[in-house]
Amino acid sequence: MSDPRPGAVLRGAVDLSALRSRAAAPASPTGHAPASGSPSLVFDVTDATFGQVLELSRTVPVVVDLWAEWCGPCKQLSPVLEKVVTELDGRLVLAKVDVDANPQLAQGFRAQSIPMVVALVAGQPVPLFTGAVPEEQVREVFGQLLQLAAQQGVTGVVPRGEGGEADASASEPDEPALPPLHQEAFDAIEAGDYARAVTAYEAALAENPRDDQARAGLGQVRLLDRVQHLDLEEARAAAAAAPRDVDAQFAVADLDLAGGHVDDAFERLLDLFAELPADERAPVRERLLELFGLVGDADARVIRARGRLASLLF
């Protein structure tokens, strides 16, 4: 059975498998990386200290900023990330990775371009965006990240001491009360009942169409609901046997996106869109737009796919 995690669908995918074996052994802190149990809100991380950051992400979401000294956009984005993380009062921490000095981390995060911003939640990577994005978008994405972390039970905070440093340990606070429909969705996700979570988020949006957290959660759980009972090999075989079967192609595209193969999902649906008669294309376009929303409008893969879709429409 395919078992995609919610963290894989927010903003694409990365592969940290090459670094997990290193993370299993205790790392010696160097530079400004946090010693175990005493993180600051903003700190440097290296190839050697990545294991500590993975462990920290089981308590509090960790935002990872991949940057380099020569990168102009990095210098524009980093202060924005630090500002927003600081304002969130320890609900997130920011780990900064100099890709030139830490090639293994750069490779593990598949940093083909920088700045690249990724999160870690309970040890799982959650790609967020690439490029220097506006502060408003950073706040929106971090809000979605906090919701996703809450769905996975990662709700710790890092208390701030003097000078912005953390106290001796990350603590588990009393969880803030969620709106009733959000709580219902959270409980349903915890139980693996994605259909009930969809219903709860839809009800929340009916009450408040501007509820961005409900909108983000709805997109994620709809995808998880669709793929939870699919078998990847069976789905691929069915799609290969019927290349113009819309439902068969949808199933593989959903599985690809949930597994982090974003370009594969987009290309499959764009190829299908190109093959179908004009009067049969609408469902494919709607599914593409839904998946674009999950990955993020600023993502380079979405921008490329939107460009191709536009060329096929006109």
CSV table of N, CA and C in Angstrom, one decimal, residues 6-165:
chain,number,residue,atom,x,y,z
A,6,PRO,N,1.4,13.4,5.3
A,6,PRO,CA,1.0,14.8,5.0
A,6,PRO,C,2.1,15.7,4.7
A,7,GLY,N,3.3,15.5,5.3
A,7,GLY,CA,4.4,16.4,5.1
A,7,GLY,C,4.9,16.4,3.7
A,8,ALA,N,4.6,15.3,2.9
A,8,ALA,CA,5.2,15.3,1.6
A,8,ALA,C,4.4,16.0,0.6
A,9,VAL,N,3.2,16.5,1.0
A,9,VAL,CA,2.4,17.1,-0.1
A,9,VAL,C,2.3,18.6,0.0
A,10,LEU,N,2.8,19.2,1.0
A,10,LEU,CA,2.6,20.7,1.2
A,10,LEU,C,3.3,21.4,0.1
A,11,ARG,N,4.6,21.2,-0.1
A,11,ARG,CA,5.4,21.9,-1.1
A,11,ARG,C,6.4,21.0,-1.7
A,12,GLY,N,6.1,19.9,-2.3
A,12,GLY,CA,7.0,19.1,-3.1
A,12,GLY,C,7.7,18.0,-2.3
A,13,ALA,N,9.0,17.8,-2.6
A,13,ALA,CA,9.7,16.7,-1.9
A,13,ALA,C,11.2,16.9,-1.9
A,14,VAL,N,11.8,16.3,-0.9
A,14,VAL,CA,13.3,16.2,-0.9
A,14,VAL,C,13.6,14.8,-0.4
A,15,ASP,N,14.9,14.4,-0.5
A,15,ASP,CA,15.3,13.1,-0.1
A,15,ASP,C,16.5,13.2,0.9
A,16,LEU,N,16.2,12.9,2.2
A,16,LEU,CA,17.2,13.0,3.2
A,16,LEU,C,17.7,11.6,3.6
A,17,SER,N,17.4,10.6,2.8
A,17,SER,CA,17.8,9.2,3.2
A,17,SER,C,19.3,9.1,3.4
A,18,ALA,N,20.1,9.8,2.6
A,18,ALA,CA,21.5,9.7,2.6
A,18,ALA,C,22.1,10.3,3.9
A,19,LEU,N,21.3,11.1,4.6
A,19,LEU,CA,21.7,11.8,5.8
A,19,LEU,C,21.2,11.2,7.1
A,20,ARG,N,20.2,10.3,7.0
A,20,ARG,CA,19.6,9.7,8.2
A,20,ARG,C,20.5,8.8,8.9
A,21,SER,N,21.4,8.1,8.2
A,21,SER,CA,22.3,7.2,8.9
A,21,SER,C,23.3,8.0,9.7
A,22,ARG,N,23.7,9.2,9.2
A,22,ARG,CA,24.6,10.1,10.0
A,22,ARG,C,23.8,10.7,11.2
A,23,ALA,N,22.5,10.9,11.0
A,23,ALA,CA,21.8,11.5,12.1
A,23,ALA,C,21.6,10.5,13.3
A,24,ALA,N,21.7,9.2,13.0
A,24,ALA,CA,21.5,8.2,14.0
A,24,ALA,C,22.5,8.3,15.2
A,25,ALA,N,23.7,8.7,14.9
A,25,ALA,CA,24.8,8.9,15.9
A,25,ALA,C,24.8,10.3,16.4
A,26,PRO,N,25.0,10.5,17.7
A,26,PRO,CA,25.1,11.8,18.3
A,26,PRO,C,26.1,12.7,17.6
A,27,ALA,N,25.8,13.9,17.3
A,27,ALA,CA,26.7,14.8,16.6
A,27,ALA,C,27.3,15.8,17.6
A,28,SER,N,28.5,16.2,17.3
A,28,SER,CA,29.2,17.2,18.1
A,28,SER,C,28.8,18.6,17.5
A,29,PRO,N,28.3,19.5,18.4
A,29,PRO,CA,27.9,20.8,17.9
A,29,PRO,C,29.1,21.6,17.5
A,30,THR,N,29.0,22.3,16.4
A,30,THR,CA,30.0,23.2,15.9
A,30,THR,C,29.4,24.5,15.4
A,31,GLY,N,30.2,25.6,15.3
A,31,GLY,CA,29.6,26.8,14.9
A,31,GLY,C,28.5,27.3,15.8
A,32,HIS,N,27.4,27.7,15.2
A,32,HIS,CA,26.3,28.2,16.0
A,32,HIS,C,25.2,27.2,16.1
A,33,ALA,N,25.4,25.9,15.7
A,33,ALA,CA,24.4,24.9,15.7
A,33,ALA,C,24.1,24.7,17.2
A,34,PRO,N,22.8,24.3,17.5
A,34,PRO,CA,22.4,24.1,18.9
A,34,PRO,C,22.9,22.9,19.5
A,35,ALA,N,23.4,23.0,20.7
A,35,ALA,CA,23.7,21.8,21.5
A,35,ALA,C,22.4,21.1,21.8
A,36,SER,N,22.4,19.8,22.0
A,36,SER,CA,21.2,19.0,22.3
A,36,SER,C,20.5,19.6,23.5
A,37,GLY,N,19.2,19.9,23.3
A,37,GLY,CA,18.3,20.4,24.4
A,37,GLY,C,18.4,21.9,24.6
A,38,SER,N,19.3,22.6,23.8
A,38,SER,CA,19.4,24.1,24.1
A,38,SER,C,19.4,24.9,22.7
A,39,PRO,N,18.4,24.7,21.9
A,39,PRO,CA,18.4,25.5,20.6
A,39,PRO,C,18.0,26.9,20.8
A,40,SER,N,18.5,27.8,19.9
A,40,SER,CA,18.1,29.1,19.9
A,40,SER,C,17.0,29.2,18.8
A,41,LEU,N,16.4,30.3,18.6
A,41,LEU,CA,15.3,30.4,17.6
A,41,LEU,C,15.9,30.4,16.2
A,42,VAL,N,17.1,31.0,16.0
A,42,VAL,CA,17.8,31.0,14.7
A,42,VAL,C,19.2,30.5,14.9
A,43,PHE,N,19.7,29.5,14.2
A,43,PHE,CA,21.0,28.9,14.4
A,43,PHE,C,21.5,28.3,13.1
A,44,ASP,N,22.8,28.1,13.0
A,44,ASP,CA,23.4,27.5,11.9
A,44,ASP,C,23.4,26.0,12.1
A,45,VAL,N,23.3,25.2,11.0
A,45,VAL,CA,23.4,23.8,11.1
A,45,VAL,C,24.4,23.3,10.0
A,46,THR,N,25.1,22.2,10.3
A,46,THR,CA,26.2,21.7,9.4
A,46,THR,C,25.9,20.2,9.1
A,47,ASP,N,26.6,19.7,8.2
A,47,ASP,CA,26.5,18.2,7.9
A,47,ASP,C,26.7,17.4,9.2
A,48,ALA,N,27.6,17.9,10.1
A,48,ALA,CA,27.8,17.1,11.3
A,48,ALA,C,26.7,17.2,12.4
A,49,THR,N,26.0,18.3,12.4
A,49,THR,CA,25.0,18.6,13.4
A,49,THR,C,23.6,18.3,13.0
A,50,PHE,N,23.4,17.8,11.8
A,50,PHE,CA,22.1,17.7,11.2
A,50,PHE,C,21.2,16.7,12.1
A,51,GLY,N,21.9,15.7,12.7
A,51,GLY,CA,21.1,14.8,13.5
A,51,GLY,C,20.4,15.4,14.7
A,52,GLN,N,21.0,16.5,15.3
A,52,GLN,CA,20.3,17.2,16.3
A,52,GLN,C,19.1,17.9,15.9
A,53,VAL,N,19.2,18.5,14.6
A,53,VAL,CA,18.1,19.2,14.1
A,53,VAL,C,16.9,18.2,13.8
A,54,LEU,N,17.2,17.1,13.3
A,54,LEU,CA,16.1,16.1,13.1
A,54,LEU,C,15.4,15.7,14.4
A,55,GLU,N,16.2,15.6,15.4
A,55,GLU,CA,15.6,15.2,16.7
A,55,GLU,C,14.7,16.4,17.2
A,56,LEU,N,15.3,17.6,17.1
A,56,LEU,CA,14.5,18.8,17.5
A,56,LEU,C,13.2,18.9,16.8
A,57,SER,N,13.1,18.5,15.5
A,57,SER,CA,11.9,18.6,14.7
A,57,SER,C,10.8,17.7,15.2
A,58,ARG,N,11.1,16.8,16.2
A,58,ARG,CA,10.0,16.0,16.8
A,58,ARG,C,9.3,16.7,17.9
A,59,THR,N,9.9,17.9,18.3
A,59,THR,CA,9.3,18.7,19.3
A,59,THR,C,8.7,20.0,18.7
A,60,VAL,N,9.4,20.6,17.8
A,60,VAL,CA,9.0,21.9,17.3
A,60,VAL,C,9.4,21.9,15.8
A,61,PRO,N,8.5,22.5,14.9
A,61,PRO,CA,8.8,22.5,13.5
A,61,PRO,C,10.1,23.3,13.3
A,62,VAL,N,11.0,22.8,12.4
A,62,VAL,CA,12.3,23.4,12.1
A,62,VAL,C,12.2,23.9,10.6
A,63,VAL,N,12.3,25.2,10.4
A,63,VAL,CA,12.5,25.7,9.0
A,63,VAL,C,13.9,25.8,8.7
A,64,VAL,N,14.3,25.3,7.5
A,64,VAL,CA,15.7,25.2,7.0
A,64,VAL,C,15.8,26.2,5.9
A,65,ASP,N,16.8,27.1,6.1
A,65,ASP,CA,17.1,28.1,5.0
A,65,ASP,C,18.4,27.7,4.4
A,66,LEU,N,18.4,27.3,3.1
A,66,LEU,CA,19.6,26.9,2.4
A,66,LEU,C,20.0,28.1,1.6
A,67,TRP,N,21.3,28.6,1.9
A,67,TRP,CA,21.7,29.9,1.4
A,67,TRP,C,23.2,29.8,1.1
A,68,ALA,N,23.8,30.8,0.5
A,68,ALA,CA,25.2,30.9,0.2
A,68,ALA,C,25.6,32.4,0.3
A,69,GLU,N,26.9,32.7,0.6
A,69,GLU,CA,27.3,34.0,0.8
A,69,GLU,C,27.2,34.8,-0.5
A,70,TRP,N,27.4,34.2,-1.7
A,70,TRP,CA,27.4,34.9,-3.0
A,70,TRP,C,26.0,35.1,-3.5
A,71,CYS,N,24.9,34.6,-2.8
A,71,CYS,CA,23.6,34.6,-3.3
A,71,CYS,C,22.8,35.9,-2.9
A,72,GLY,N,22.6,36.8,-3.8
A,72,GLY,CA,21.9,38.0,-3.5
A,72,GLY,C,20.5,37.8,-3.0
A,73,PRO,N,19.6,37.0,-3.7
A,73,PRO,CA,18.3,36.8,-3.2
A,73,PRO,C,18.3,36.1,-1.8
A,74,CYS,N,19.3,35.3,-1.4
A,74,CYS,CA,19.4,34.8,-0.1
A,74,CYS,C,19.5,35.9,0.9
A,75,LYS,N,20.3,36.9,0.6
A,75,LYS,CA,20.4,38.0,1.6
A,75,LYS,C,19.2,38.8,1.7
A,76,GLN,N,18.3,38.8,0.7
A,76,GLN,CA,17.0,39.5,0.8
A,76,GLN,C,16.0,38.6,1.7
A,77,LEU,N,16.1,37.3,1.5
A,77,LEU,CA,15.1,36.5,2.1
A,77,LEU,C,15.4,36.2,3.6
A,78,SER,N,16.7,35.9,3.9
A,78,SER,CA,17.0,35.5,5.2
A,78,SER,C,16.5,36.4,6.3
A,79,PRO,N,16.7,37.7,6.2
A,79,PRO,CA,16.1,38.6,7.3
A,79,PRO,C,14.6,38.5,7.4
A,80,VAL,N,13.9,38.2,6.3
A,80,VAL,CA,12.5,38.1,6.4
A,80,VAL,C,12.1,36.8,7.2
A,81,LEU,N,12.8,35.7,6.9
A,81,LEU,CA,12.6,34.5,7.6
A,81,LEU,C,12.9,34.6,9.1
A,82,GLU,N,14.0,35.3,9.4
A,82,GLU,CA,14.3,35.5,10.8
A,82,GLU,C,13.3,36.3,11.5
A,83,LYS,N,12.8,37.4,10.9
A,83,LYS,CA,11.8,38.2,11.5
A,83,LYS,C,10.5,37.5,11.8
A,84,VAL,N,10.0,36.7,10.8
A,84,VAL,CA,8.7,36.0,11.0
A,84,VAL,C,8.9,34.9,12.0
A,85,VAL,N,10.0,34.1,12.0
A,85,VAL,CA,10.2,33.1,13.0
A,85,VAL,C,10.3,33.7,14.4
A,86,THR,N,11.0,34.8,14.5
A,86,THR,CA,11.1,35.4,15.8
A,86,THR,C,9.7,35.9,16.3
A,87,GLU,N,8.9,36.4,15.5
A,87,GLU,CA,7.6,36.9,15.9
A,87,GLU,C,6.7,35.8,16.3
A,88,LEU,N,7.0,34.5,15.9
A,88,LEU,CA,6.1,33.4,16.2
A,88,LEU,C,6.5,32.8,17.6
A,89,ASP,N,7.4,33.5,18.3
A,89,ASP,CA,7.7,33.2,19.7
A,89,ASP,C,8.0,31.7,20.0
A,90,GLY,N,8.8,31.1,19.2
A,90,GLY,CA,9.3,29.8,19.5
A,90,GLY,C,8.4,28.7,19.0
A,91,ARG,N,7.4,29.0,18.3
A,91,ARG,CA,6.6,27.9,17.7
A,91,ARG,C,7.3,27.3,16.5
A,92,LEU,N,8.2,28.0,15.9
A,92,LEU,CA,9.1,27.5,14.8
A,92,LEU,C,10.5,27.9,15.2
A,93,VAL,N,11.5,27.2,14.7
A,93,VAL,CA,12.9,27.6,14.8
A,93,VAL,C,13.4,27.6,13.4
A,94,LEU,N,14.5,28.4,13.2
A,94,LEU,CA,15.1,28.5,11.9
A,94,LEU,C,16.5,28.0,11.9
A,95,ALA,N,16.8,27.0,11.0
A,95,ALA,CA,18.1,26.4,10.9
A,95,ALA,C,18.7,26.9,9.6
A,96,LYS,N,19.9,27.5,9.6
A,96,LYS,CA,20.5,28.1,8.4
A,96,LYS,C,21.6,27.1,7.9
A,97,VAL,N,21.6,26.8,6.6
A,97,VAL,CA,22.6,25.9,6.0
A,97,VAL,C,23.3,26.6,4.9
A,98,ASP,N,24.6,26.8,5.1
A,98,ASP,CA,25.5,27.4,4.0
A,98,ASP,C,25.8,26.2,3.1
A,99,VAL,N,25.2,26.2,1.9
A,99,VAL,CA,25.3,25.1,1.0
A,99,VAL,C,26.7,24.9,0.5
A,100,ASP,N,27.5,25.9,0.4
A,100,ASP,CA,28.9,25.8,0.0
A,100,ASP,C,29.7,25.0,1.1
A,101,ALA,N,29.5,25.3,2.3
A,101,ALA,CA,30.2,24.6,3.4
A,101,ALA,C,29.7,23.3,3.8
A,102,ASN,N,28.4,22.9,3.3
A,102,ASN,CA,27.8,21.7,3.7
A,102,ASN,C,27.2,21.0,2.5
A,103,PRO,N,28.1,20.4,1.7
A,103,PRO,CA,27.6,19.8,0.4
A,103,PRO,C,26.7,18.6,0.6
A,104,GLN,N,26.8,17.9,1.7
A,104,GLN,CA,26.0,16.7,1.9
A,104,GLN,C,24.5,17.2,2.2
A,105,LEU,N,24.4,18.2,3.0
A,105,LEU,CA,23.0,18.7,3.2
A,105,LEU,C,22.4,19.3,1.9
A,106,ALA,N,23.3,20.0,1.2
A,106,ALA,CA,22.8,20.6,-0.1
A,106,ALA,C,22.3,19.5,-1.0
A,107,GLN,N,23.0,18.4,-1.1
A,107,GLN,CA,22.6,17.2,-1.9
A,107,GLN,C,21.4,16.6,-1.4
A,108,GLY,N,21.3,16.4,0.0
A,108,GLY,CA,20.2,15.7,0.6
A,108,GLY,C,18.9,16.5,0.3
A,109,PHE,N,19.0,17.8,0.4
A,109,PHE,CA,17.8,18.6,0.2
A,109,PHE,C,17.6,18.9,-1.3
A,110,ARG,N,18.4,18.4,-2.2
A,110,ARG,CA,18.3,18.6,-3.6
A,110,ARG,C,18.2,20.1,-4.0
A,111,ALA,N,19.1,20.8,-3.4
A,111,ALA,CA,19.1,22.3,-3.6
A,111,ALA,C,19.7,22.6,-5.0
A,112,GLN,N,18.8,22.6,-6.0
A,112,GLN,CA,19.3,22.9,-7.3
A,112,GLN,C,19.3,24.4,-7.5
A,113,SER,N,18.6,25.2,-6.8
A,113,SER,CA,18.7,26.6,-6.8
A,113,SER,C,18.4,27.1,-5.4
A,114,ILE,N,19.0,28.3,-5.1
A,114,ILE,CA,18.9,28.9,-3.7
A,114,ILE,C,18.5,30.4,-3.9
A,115,PRO,N,17.9,30.9,-2.9
A,115,PRO,CA,17.5,30.3,-1.6
A,115,PRO,C,16.4,29.3,-1.8
A,116,MET,N,16.5,28.3,-0.9
A,116,MET,CA,15.5,27.2,-0.9
A,116,MET,C,15.1,27.0,0.6
A,117,VAL,N,13.8,27.0,0.8
A,117,VAL,CA,13.3,26.9,2.2
A,117,VAL,C,12.5,25.6,2.4
A,118,VAL,N,13.0,24.8,3.3
A,118,VAL,CA,12.4,23.5,3.6
A,118,VAL,C,12.1,23.4,5.1
A,119,ALA,N,11.1,22.6,5.5
A,119,ALA,CA,10.8,22.4,6.9
A,119,ALA,C,11.1,21.0,7.3
A,120,LEU,N,11.3,20.7,8.5
A,120,LEU,CA,11.3,19.4,9.1
A,120,LEU,C,10.3,19.3,10.2
A,121,VAL,N,9.4,18.3,10.1
A,121,VAL,CA,8.3,18.0,11.1
A,121,VAL,C,8.4,16.6,11.4
A,122,ALA,N,8.7,16.3,12.7
A,122,ALA,CA,8.8,14.9,13.2
A,122,ALA,C,9.8,14.1,12.4
A,123,GLY,N,10.9,14.8,11.9
A,123,GLY,CA,11.9,14.1,11.2
A,123,GLY,C,11.6,14.0,9.7
A,124,GLN,N,10.5,14.5,9.2
A,124,GLN,CA,10.1,14.3,7.8
A,124,GLN,C,10.3,15.7,7.1
A,125,PRO,N,10.8,15.7,5.9
A,125,PRO,CA,11.0,16.9,5.2
A,125,PRO,C,9.7,17.4,4.6
A,126,VAL,N,9.5,18.8,4.6
A,126,VAL,CA,8.3,19.4,4.1
A,126,VAL,C,8.8,20.6,3.2
A,127,PRO,N,9.1,20.4,1.9
A,127,PRO,CA,9.5,21.5,1.1
A,127,PRO,C,8.5,22.7,1.1
A,128,LEU,N,9.0,23.9,1.2
A,128,LEU,CA,8.1,25.0,1.3
A,128,LEU,C,8.2,25.9,0.0
A,129,PHE,N,9.3,26.5,-0.3
A,129,PHE,CA,9.4,27.3,-1.5
A,129,PHE,C,10.9,27.6,-1.9
A,130,THR,N,11.1,28.0,-3.1
A,130,THR,CA,12.4,28.5,-3.5
A,130,THR,C,12.3,29.9,-4.0
A,131,GLY,N,13.4,30.6,-3.9
A,131,GLY,CA,13.5,32.0,-4.3
A,131,GLY,C,13.1,33.0,-3.2
A,132,ALA,N,13.4,34.2,-3.4
A,132,ALA,CA,13.1,35.3,-2.4
A,132,ALA,C,11.6,35.7,-2.6
A,133,VAL,N,10.8,35.3,-1.6
A,133,VAL,CA,9.3,35.5,-1.7
A,133,VAL,C,8.9,36.6,-0.8
A,134,PRO,N,7.8,37.3,-1.0
A,134,PRO,CA,7.4,38.4,-0.1
A,134,PRO,C,7.1,37.9,1.3
A,135,GLU,N,7.2,38.8,2.3
A,135,GLU,CA,6.9,38.5,3.7
A,135,GLU,C,5.5,38.0,3.9
A,136,GLU,N,4.6,38.5,3.2
A,136,GLU,CA,3.2,38.0,3.3
A,136,GLU,C,3.1,36.5,2.9
A,137,GLN,N,3.8,36.1,1.9
A,137,GLN,CA,3.8,34.7,1.5
A,137,GLN,C,4.5,33.9,2.5
A,138,VAL,N,5.6,34.4,3.1
A,138,VAL,CA,6.3,33.6,4.1
A,138,VAL,C,5.3,33.4,5.3
A,139,ARG,N,4.6,34.4,5.7
A,139,ARG,CA,3.7,34.2,6.8
A,139,ARG,C,2.6,33.2,6.5
A,140,GLU,N,2.1,33.2,5.3
A,140,GLU,CA,1.0,32.3,4.9
A,140,GLU,C,1.6,30.8,4.9
A,141,VAL,N,2.7,30.6,4.3
A,141,VAL,CA,3.3,29.3,4.3
A,141,VAL,C,3.6,28.8,5.7
A,142,PHE,N,4.2,29.7,6.5
A,142,PHE,CA,4.5,29.2,7.9
A,142,PHE,C,3.2,28.9,8.7
A,143,GLY,N,2.1,29.6,8.4
A,143,GLY,CA,0.8,29.3,9.0
A,143,GLY,C,0.4,27.9,8.6
A,144,GLN,N,0.5,27.6,7.3
A,144,GLN,CA,0.2,26.2,6.8
A,144,GLN,C,1.1,25.2,7.5
A,145,LEU,N,2.3,25.5,7.6
A,145,LEU,CA,3.3,24.6,8.3
A,145,LEU,C,2.9,24.3,9.7
A,146,LEU,N,2.5,25.3,10.5
A,146,LEU,CA,2.1,25.1,11.8
A,146,LEU,C,0.9,24.2,11.9
A,147,GLN,N,0.0,24.4,11.0
A,147,GLN,CA,-1.2,23.6,11.0
A,147,GLN,C,-0.8,22.1,10.7
A,148,LEU,N,0.0,21.9,9.7
A,148,LEU,CA,0.5,20.6,9.4
A,148,LEU,C,1.2,20.0,10.6
A,149,ALA,N,2.0,20.7,11.3
A,149,ALA,CA,2.7,20.2,12.4
A,149,ALA,C,1.8,19.8,13.5
A,150,ALA,N,0.7,20.6,13.7
A,150,ALA,CA,-0.3,20.3,14.7
A,150,ALA,C,-1.0,19.0,14.4
A,151,GLN,N,-1.2,18.8,13.1
A,151,GLN,CA,-1.9,17.5,12.7
A,151,GLN,C,-1.0,16.3,13.0
A,152,GLN,N,0.3,16.5,13.1
A,152,GLN,CA,1.2,15.4,13.4
A,152,GLN,C,1.6,15.4,14.8
A,153,GLY,N,1.0,16.3,15.7
A,153,GLY,CA,1.3,16.3,17.1
A,153,GLY,C,2.6,17.0,17.5
A,154,VAL,N,3.2,17.8,16.6
A,154,VAL,CA,4.4,18.5,16.8
A,154,VAL,C,4.0,20.0,17.2
A,155,THR,N,3.8,20.2,18.5
A,155,THR,CA,3.3,21.5,19.0
A,155,THR,C,4.1,22.1,20.1
A,156,GLY,N,5.4,21.7,20.2
A,156,GLY,CA,6.2,22.3,21.2
A,156,GLY,C,6.6,23.7,20.9
A,157,VAL,N,7.2,24.4,21.8
A,157,VAL,CA,7.8,25.7,21.6
A,157,VAL,C,9.2,25.7,22.2
A,158,VAL,N,10.0,26.7,21.7
A,158,VAL,CA,11.3,26.9,22.3
A,158,VAL,C,11.2,28.2,23.0
A,159,PRO,N,11.2,28.2,24.4
A,159,PRO,CA,11.1,29.5,25.1
A,159,PRO,C,12.3,30.3,24.9
A,160,ARG,N,12.1,31.6,24.8
A,160,ARG,CA,13.2,32.6,24.6
A,160,ARG,C,13.7,33.1,25.9
A,161,GLY,N,15.1,33.1,26.0
A,161,GLY,CA,15.7,33.7,27.2
A,161,GLY,C,16.2,35.1,26.8
A,162,GLU,N,17.2,35.6,27.6
A,162,GLU,CA,17.7,36.9,27.3
A,162,GLU,C,18.5,36.9,26.0
A,163,GLY,N,18.4,38.0,25.3
A,163,GLY,CA,19.1,38.1,24.0
A,163,GLY,C,18.5,37.3,22.9
A,164,GLY,N,17.3,36.8,23.1
A,164,GLY,CA,16.7,36.0,22.0
A,164,GLY,C,17.1,34.5,22.1
A,165,GLU,N,18.0,34.1,23.1
A,165,GLU,CA,18.4,32.8,23.2
A,165,GLU,C,17.3,31.9,23.8
